[in-house]
Amino acid sequence: MPRPDPLERPKYGPGELALFDDIVRCYSRHVYNVAYRLTGNEADAKDLAQETFLRVYRNLRKVQPGTPLEGWLYRIVTNLNIDVIRRRSRVRMESLDAPVPAGDEGEAAPRAIPDEAPGPEAEAIAAEFEGQVQQALLALPEDLRRVVVLADVEGFSYEEIGEMVGIPVGTVKSRLHRARGLLRERLRPLVEGRAE
Amino acid sequence: MIREPRAQHPRVARMLSAYLDDELAAGDAAAVREHLAECPECRRELGALRATKRLLGALPVRDLPTGFHEALAARIEEATQPAWRRVPHTLWLWMHRPLPAVAVAAVVVLLLAIPLIRGHFDRLHAGEVGIDLYLREHAATAAQEDLLPDRASLHLLMTDSNLVLVGEPARRDRP
């Protein structure tokens, strides 16, 4: 049997290419959304999402058609994000003890996202809310951030998160509890307005 | 056994997040419910955790940036090129179109070599003239002084900047 040329690009048939297109069409928005919540900016999120699908393309023959791929995709995207953070020193991890800048009335006033274009009032409020929550997410340590994004943004169970991240369910539980506690403190004005 | 609410407080507080997610075992969930009925502090904490969870769940799903799929297709195309296609362009030219590359390389080699070859011949020519003049000059001196009758058999070694008679110690060895 002839040995495959290691330099040869994978030659996929029409069925395999159609499967890849289906995967991209089905999951790209969710993968991008998770990537955005983990990185907080469009350029890094796009890069992360594309790199994730490139990994999928390279391993397409391992994919069984019809099997749910969320776990695999989110595992790739969260692990890639760790690599990106380690590689890029420009990604600044804010100290959780750092005081949040005070607003006019002395209340916590998280920074606005600078790339949000001003629009109608409702959109501006929504953008401000999103910016505050996103900044609070980015202020979390990476291990807490990915657990809380997978749980509260994407809605996965503890068991699913444990499999994706490669940690026991008990660790998911404790990380999520810590993450929510820290977010609650940073988002106190928003939280108090919504607490029952 | 009736448990003291305050004694249960730290343990229950750690379980509130999992209680909110319905991820506790039945026994633990019952214990939390029992404690919540008597502890306003934990009820407030649970409400704050629930509000925090809802804040995250209310984040909008981001739309894909324009051109995402096209950029992905281009990235896959580039990343899955065979390794030899990813080499620098000059090297790729060598491998893909050898004849033009060889012609270009030959011209470059010639342009570099001509001055070197010319310089080499110039030095040889200058050496020949130098030896000739040297022999003539010293032959005339020897004829006048007649100190060395076998002067005609002198052998000369010459470098660009030094002229040494055979049998004579090198200049660097002289005291």
Coordinates of C-alpha atoms in Angstrom, one line a residue:
Chain A
M1 CA 0.0 0.0 0.0
P2 CA 1.5 3.4 -1.0
R3 CA 2.4 5.6 1.9
P4 CA 0.6 9.0 2.0
D5 CA 2.7 12.0 1.2
P6 CA 3.0 13.9 4.5
L7 CA 3.1 17.2 2.5
E8 CA 0.0 16.4 0.6
R9 CA -3.0 18.5 1.6
P10 CA -6.0 16.5 2.7
K11 CA -8.1 15.5 -0.3
Y12 CA -11.6 15.5 0.8
G13 CA -14.5 14.2 -1.2
P14 CA -17.6 16.2 -1.9
G15 CA -19.4 14.6 1.0
E16 CA -16.7 15.5 3.4
L17 CA -16.5 19.1 2.2
A18 CA -20.3 19.3 2.5
L19 CA -20.0 18.0 6.1
F20 CA -17.4 20.7 6.8
D21 CA -19.7 23.4 5.3
D22 CA -22.5 22.2 7.5
I23 CA -20.4 22.3 10.6
V24 CA -19.3 25.9 9.9
R25 CA -22.8 27.0 9.0
C26 CA -24.2 25.4 12.1
Y27 CA -21.7 26.4 14.7
S28 CA -19.8 29.4 13.5
R29 CA -21.9 32.0 15.2
H30 CA -21.8 30.2 18.5
V31 CA -18.1 29.6 18.3
Y32 CA -17.5 33.2 17.4
N33 CA -19.8 34.3 20.2
V34 CA -17.9 32.3 22.8
A35 CA -14.6 33.5 21.4
Y36 CA -15.8 37.1 21.6
R37 CA -16.9 36.7 25.2
L38 CA -13.5 35.1 26.1
T39 CA -11.4 37.7 24.3
G40 CA -13.6 40.8 24.3
N41 CA -12.7 42.1 20.9
E42 CA -13.7 41.3 17.3
A43 CA -10.2 40.8 15.8
D44 CA -9.1 38.2 18.4
A45 CA -12.5 36.5 18.4
K46 CA -12.5 36.2 14.6
D47 CA -8.9 34.8 14.7
L48 CA -9.9 32.3 17.4
A49 CA -13.0 31.1 15.7
Q50 CA -11.2 30.7 12.4
E51 CA -8.4 28.8 14.0
T52 CA -11.0 26.5 15.6
F53 CA -12.6 25.7 12.3
L54 CA -9.1 25.1 10.7
R55 CA -8.5 22.5 13.4
V56 CA -11.8 20.9 12.6
Y57 CA -10.9 20.9 8.9
R58 CA -7.6 19.2 9.6
N59 CA -9.4 16.5 11.6
L60 CA -12.5 16.2 9.5
R61 CA -12.2 12.5 9.0
K62 CA -12.5 12.0 12.8
V63 CA -15.9 13.6 12.8
Q64 CA -18.8 11.2 12.8
P65 CA -21.7 12.8 10.9
G66 CA -24.7 13.4 13.1
T67 CA -22.8 13.5 16.4
P68 CA -23.0 16.7 18.4
L69 CA -19.8 18.7 18.1
E70 CA -20.4 21.5 20.6
G71 CA -18.2 20.0 23.3
W72 CA -15.3 19.4 20.9
L73 CA -15.6 22.9 19.4
Y74 CA -15.8 24.7 22.7
R75 CA -12.9 22.7 24.0
I76 CA -10.8 23.8 21.0
V77 CA -11.9 27.4 21.3
T78 CA -11.2 27.7 25.0
N79 CA -7.9 25.9 24.8
L80 CA -6.8 28.1 21.9
N81 CA -7.7 31.1 23.9
I82 CA -5.4 30.0 26.7
D83 CA -2.6 29.7 24.1
V84 CA -3.4 33.1 22.7
I85 CA -3.3 34.6 26.2
R86 CA 0.0 33.0 26.9
R87 CA 1.5 34.1 23.6
R88 CA 0.3 37.6 23.6
S89 CA 1.6 39.7 26.5
R90 CA -0.5 42.6 25.3
V91 CA -3.5 40.8 26.7
R92 CA -3.7 42.5 30.1
M93 CA -5.1 40.6 33.0
E94 CA -6.6 43.1 35.4
S95 CA -6.2 42.6 39.1
L96 CA -9.4 41.6 40.8
D97 CA -8.4 43.8 43.7
A98 CA -8.1 46.9 41.5
P99 CA -10.7 49.4 42.3
V100 CA -13.3 50.1 39.6
P101 CA -13.2 53.7 38.5
A102 CA -15.9 55.7 40.3
G103 CA -18.7 57.4 38.5
D104 CA -20.2 60.8 39.1
E105 CA -22.1 59.6 42.2
G106 CA -19.3 57.6 43.6
E107 CA -20.7 54.3 42.4
A108 CA -18.9 51.7 40.5
A109 CA -18.7 52.7 36.8
P110 CA -17.1 50.1 34.6
R111 CA -15.4 51.4 31.5
A112 CA -17.4 51.5 28.3
I113 CA -16.3 49.5 25.3
P114 CA -14.5 52.0 23.0
D115 CA -15.4 50.4 19.7
E116 CA -19.1 50.7 20.2
A117 CA -20.5 53.2 17.8
P118 CA -23.1 55.6 19.3
G119 CA -26.6 54.9 18.1
P120 CA -30.2 55.3 19.1
E121 CA -30.8 55.6 22.9
A122 CA -31.9 52.0 23.3
E123 CA -29.0 50.7 21.4
A124 CA -26.6 52.9 23.4
I125 CA -28.1 51.6 26.7
A126 CA -27.8 48.0 25.4
A127 CA -24.2 48.6 24.3
E128 CA -23.3 50.1 27.6
F129 CA -24.8 47.2 29.5
E130 CA -23.0 44.8 27.3
G131 CA -19.8 46.7 27.7
Q132 CA -20.0 46.7 31.5
V133 CA -20.7 42.9 31.6
Q134 CA -18.0 42.2 29.0
Q135 CA -15.4 44.2 31.0
A136 CA -16.3 42.4 34.2
L137 CA -15.8 39.1 32.3
L138 CA -12.4 40.1 31.0
A139 CA -11.4 41.1 34.6
L140 CA -11.9 37.5 35.7
P141 CA -8.9 35.0 35.7
E142 CA -9.1 33.0 32.5
D143 CA -9.9 29.7 34.3
L144 CA -13.0 31.3 35.9
R145 CA -14.0 33.2 32.8
R146 CA -14.2 30.2 30.5
V147 CA -16.3 28.2 33.1
V148 CA -18.7 31.1 33.6
V149 CA -19.0 31.8 29.8
L150 CA -19.7 28.1 29.1
A151 CA -22.3 27.9 32.0
D152 CA -24.1 31.3 31.9
V153 CA -23.6 32.5 28.3
E154 CA -23.8 29.2 26.5
G155 CA -25.9 27.3 29.1
F156 CA -23.9 24.1 29.4
S157 CA -24.3 21.7 32.4
Y158 CA -21.5 21.2 34.9
E159 CA -20.8 17.8 33.5
E160 CA -20.5 19.1 30.0
I161 CA -18.2 21.9 31.1
G162 CA -16.1 19.5 33.1
E163 CA -15.6 17.4 29.9
M164 CA -14.9 20.4 27.7
V165 CA -12.4 22.0 30.1
G166 CA -11.0 18.7 31.4
I167 CA -11.7 19.3 35.1
P168 CA -13.9 17.4 37.7
V169 CA -17.5 18.5 38.2
G170 CA -16.6 19.7 41.8
T171 CA -14.0 22.1 40.3
V172 CA -16.6 23.4 37.9
K173 CA -18.9 24.0 40.8
S174 CA -16.3 25.9 42.9
R175 CA -15.0 27.9 39.9
L176 CA -18.4 28.9 38.9
H177 CA -19.3 30.0 42.4
R178 CA -16.2 32.1 42.7
A179 CA -16.7 33.6 39.2
R180 CA -20.3 34.6 40.0
G181 CA -19.2 36.1 43.3
L182 CA -16.6 38.2 41.6
L183 CA -18.9 39.3 38.8
R184 CA -21.6 40.2 41.4
E185 CA -19.1 42.5 43.1
R186 CA -17.9 44.2 39.9
L187 CA -21.5 44.5 38.6
R188 CA -23.1 45.5 41.8
P189 CA -25.1 48.4 40.5
L190 CA -26.5 46.3 37.7
V191 CA -27.1 43.3 39.9
E192 CA -28.9 45.2 42.7
G193 CA -31.2 46.6 40.1
R194 CA -32.2 43.1 39.0
A195 CA -32.0 41.1 42.2
E196 CA -35.4 39.8 43.4
Chain B
M1 CA -31.9 16.4 64.0
I2 CA -32.6 20.1 63.8
R3 CA -29.6 22.1 62.4
E4 CA -28.7 25.5 63.6
P5 CA -29.1 28.0 60.7
R6 CA -25.9 29.9 61.6
A7 CA -23.9 26.7 61.8
Q8 CA -25.1 25.7 58.3
H9 CA -24.5 29.2 56.8
P10 CA -20.9 28.9 55.5
R11 CA -21.6 25.4 53.9
V12 CA -24.9 26.5 52.4
A13 CA -23.3 29.8 51.1
R14 CA -20.8 27.7 49.1
M15 CA -23.6 25.6 47.6
L16 CA -25.9 28.5 46.5
S17 CA -24.5 28.8 43.0
A18 CA -24.9 25.0 42.3
Y19 CA -28.4 25.2 44.0
L20 CA -29.3 28.0 41.5
D21 CA -28.2 25.7 38.6
D22 CA -30.1 22.7 40.0
E23 CA -26.8 20.9 40.2
L24 CA -26.9 19.7 43.8
A25 CA -27.7 16.2 45.0
A26 CA -31.2 15.8 46.4
G27 CA -30.0 15.8 50.0
D28 CA -27.9 18.9 49.7
A29 CA -30.7 20.7 47.8
A30 CA -33.1 20.0 50.6
A31 CA -30.6 21.3 53.2
V32 CA -30.2 24.5 51.2
R33 CA -33.9 25.0 50.9
E34 CA -34.3 24.4 54.6
H35 CA -31.6 27.0 55.4
L36 CA -32.9 29.5 53.0
A37 CA -36.3 29.5 54.7
E38 CA -34.6 30.8 57.8
C39 CA -31.7 32.9 56.6
P40 CA -32.5 36.2 54.9
E41 CA -28.8 36.8 54.2
C42 CA -28.5 33.7 52.1
R43 CA -31.8 34.6 50.3
R44 CA -30.3 37.9 49.3
E45 CA -27.1 36.2 48.2
L46 CA -29.1 33.7 46.1
G47 CA -31.0 36.6 44.5
A48 CA -27.8 38.4 43.7
L49 CA -26.3 35.3 42.1
R50 CA -29.4 34.7 40.1
A51 CA -29.3 38.3 38.9
T52 CA -25.7 37.9 37.9
K53 CA -26.5 34.7 36.0
R54 CA -29.3 36.5 34.2
L55 CA -27.0 39.4 33.3
L56 CA -24.7 37.0 31.5
G57 CA -27.5 35.2 29.9
A58 CA -28.9 38.5 28.6
L59 CA -25.7 39.3 26.6
P60 CA -26.6 39.4 23.0
V61 CA -25.3 36.8 20.6
R62 CA -22.7 38.5 18.5
D63 CA -23.1 38.5 14.8
L64 CA -20.3 37.1 12.7
P65 CA -18.1 39.8 11.2
T66 CA -18.5 40.5 7.6
G67 CA -16.5 38.3 5.4
F68 CA -15.9 35.7 8.1
H69 CA -16.6 32.7 5.8
E70 CA -14.5 34.1 2.9
A71 CA -11.6 34.8 5.3
L72 CA -12.0 31.3 6.7
A73 CA -11.9 29.7 3.3
A74 CA -8.7 31.7 2.4
R75 CA -7.1 30.7 5.7
I76 CA -7.8 27.0 5.1
E77 CA -6.5 27.3 1.6
E78 CA -3.3 28.9 2.8
A79 CA -2.8 26.6 5.8
T80 CA -3.4 23.4 3.9
Q81 CA -1.0 24.2 1.0
P82 CA 1.8 21.6 0.7
A83 CA 4.8 22.7 2.7
W84 CA 6.9 23.4 -0.5
R85 CA 4.3 25.9 -1.6
R86 CA 4.7 27.8 1.6
V87 CA 8.5 28.4 1.2
P88 CA 9.6 31.9 0.3
H89 CA 9.0 33.1 -3.2
T90 CA 12.6 32.9 -4.3
L91 CA 13.0 29.3 -3.2
W92 CA 9.6 28.5 -4.7
L93 CA 10.9 30.0 -8.1
W94 CA 13.9 27.7 -7.9
M95 CA 11.7 24.7 -7.4
H96 CA 8.8 25.6 -9.7
R97 CA 10.6 27.2 -12.6
P98 CA 14.3 26.1 -12.5
L99 CA 15.4 27.4 -16.0
P100 CA 14.7 31.1 -15.5
A101 CA 16.0 30.8 -11.9
V102 CA 19.3 29.2 -13.2
A103 CA 19.7 31.9 -15.9
V104 CA 19.2 34.6 -13.3
A105 CA 21.7 32.9 -11.0
A106 CA 24.3 32.5 -13.8
V107 CA 24.1 36.2 -14.6
V108 CA 24.6 37.1 -10.9
V109 CA 27.6 34.7 -10.6
L110 CA 29.2 36.2 -13.8
L111 CA 28.8 39.7 -12.6
L112 CA 30.4 38.8 -9.3
A113 CA 33.2 36.7 -10.8
I114 CA 34.4 39.0 -13.6
P115 CA 36.0 41.6 -11.4
L116 CA 37.6 38.8 -9.3
I117 CA 39.1 37.1 -12.4
R118 CA 40.3 40.4 -13.8
G119 CA 42.0 41.3 -10.6
H120 CA 43.6 37.9 -10.5
F121 CA 45.1 38.3 -14.0
D122 CA 46.2 41.8 -13.2
R123 CA 48.1 40.6 -10.1
L124 CA 49.8 37.8 -12.1
H125 CA 50.9 40.3 -14.7
A126 CA 52.2 42.7 -12.1
G127 CA 54.1 39.8 -10.5
E128 CA 55.7 38.8 -13.7
V129 CA 56.9 42.3 -14.4
G130 CA 58.1 42.6 -10.8
I131 CA 60.2 39.5 -10.9
D132 CA 61.6 40.4 -14.3
L133 CA 62.7 43.8 -13.1
Y134 CA 64.0 42.4 -9.9
L135 CA 66.2 39.8 -11.7
R136 CA 67.5 42.3 -14.1
E137 CA 68.4 44.8 -11.4
H138 CA 70.1 42.2 -9.2
A139 CA 71.9 40.6 -12.2
A140 CA 73.4 43.9 -13.0
T141 CA 74.5 44.4 -9.4
A142 CA 76.0 40.9 -9.2
A143 CA 77.9 41.5 -12.4
Q144 CA 79.4 44.7 -10.9
E145 CA 80.3 43.2 -7.5
D146 CA 80.9 39.6 -8.6
L147 CA 80.2 38.4 -5.1
L148 CA 77.9 35.6 -6.0
P149 CA 78.9 33.8 -9.1
D150 CA 75.9 31.5 -9.0
R151 CA 73.5 34.4 -8.8
A152 CA 71.8 33.1 -12.0
S153 CA 70.4 30.1 -10.1
L154 CA 68.6 32.2 -7.7
H155 CA 65.1 31.1 -7.0
L156 CA 62.6 33.6 -6.0
L157 CA 59.4 33.4 -4.1
M158 CA 57.2 36.3 -4.3
T159 CA 54.0 37.5 -2.6
D160 CA 52.2 40.8 -3.2
S161 CA 54.1 42.7 -0.6
N162 CA 57.2 40.6 0.1
L163 CA 60.1 39.1 -1.9
V164 CA 62.2 36.5 -0.3
L165 CA 65.3 34.7 -1.5
V166 CA 65.4 31.0 -1.2
G167 CA 67.6 30.0 1.7
E168 CA 67.2 33.3 3.3
P169 CA 65.3 33.4 6.7
A170 CA 61.9 35.0 6.5
R171 CA 61.7 38.6 7.5
R172 CA 59.6 37.9 10.5
D173 CA 62.3 35.6 11.8
R174 CA 65.0 38.1 11.6
P175 CA 66.1 39.8 14.8

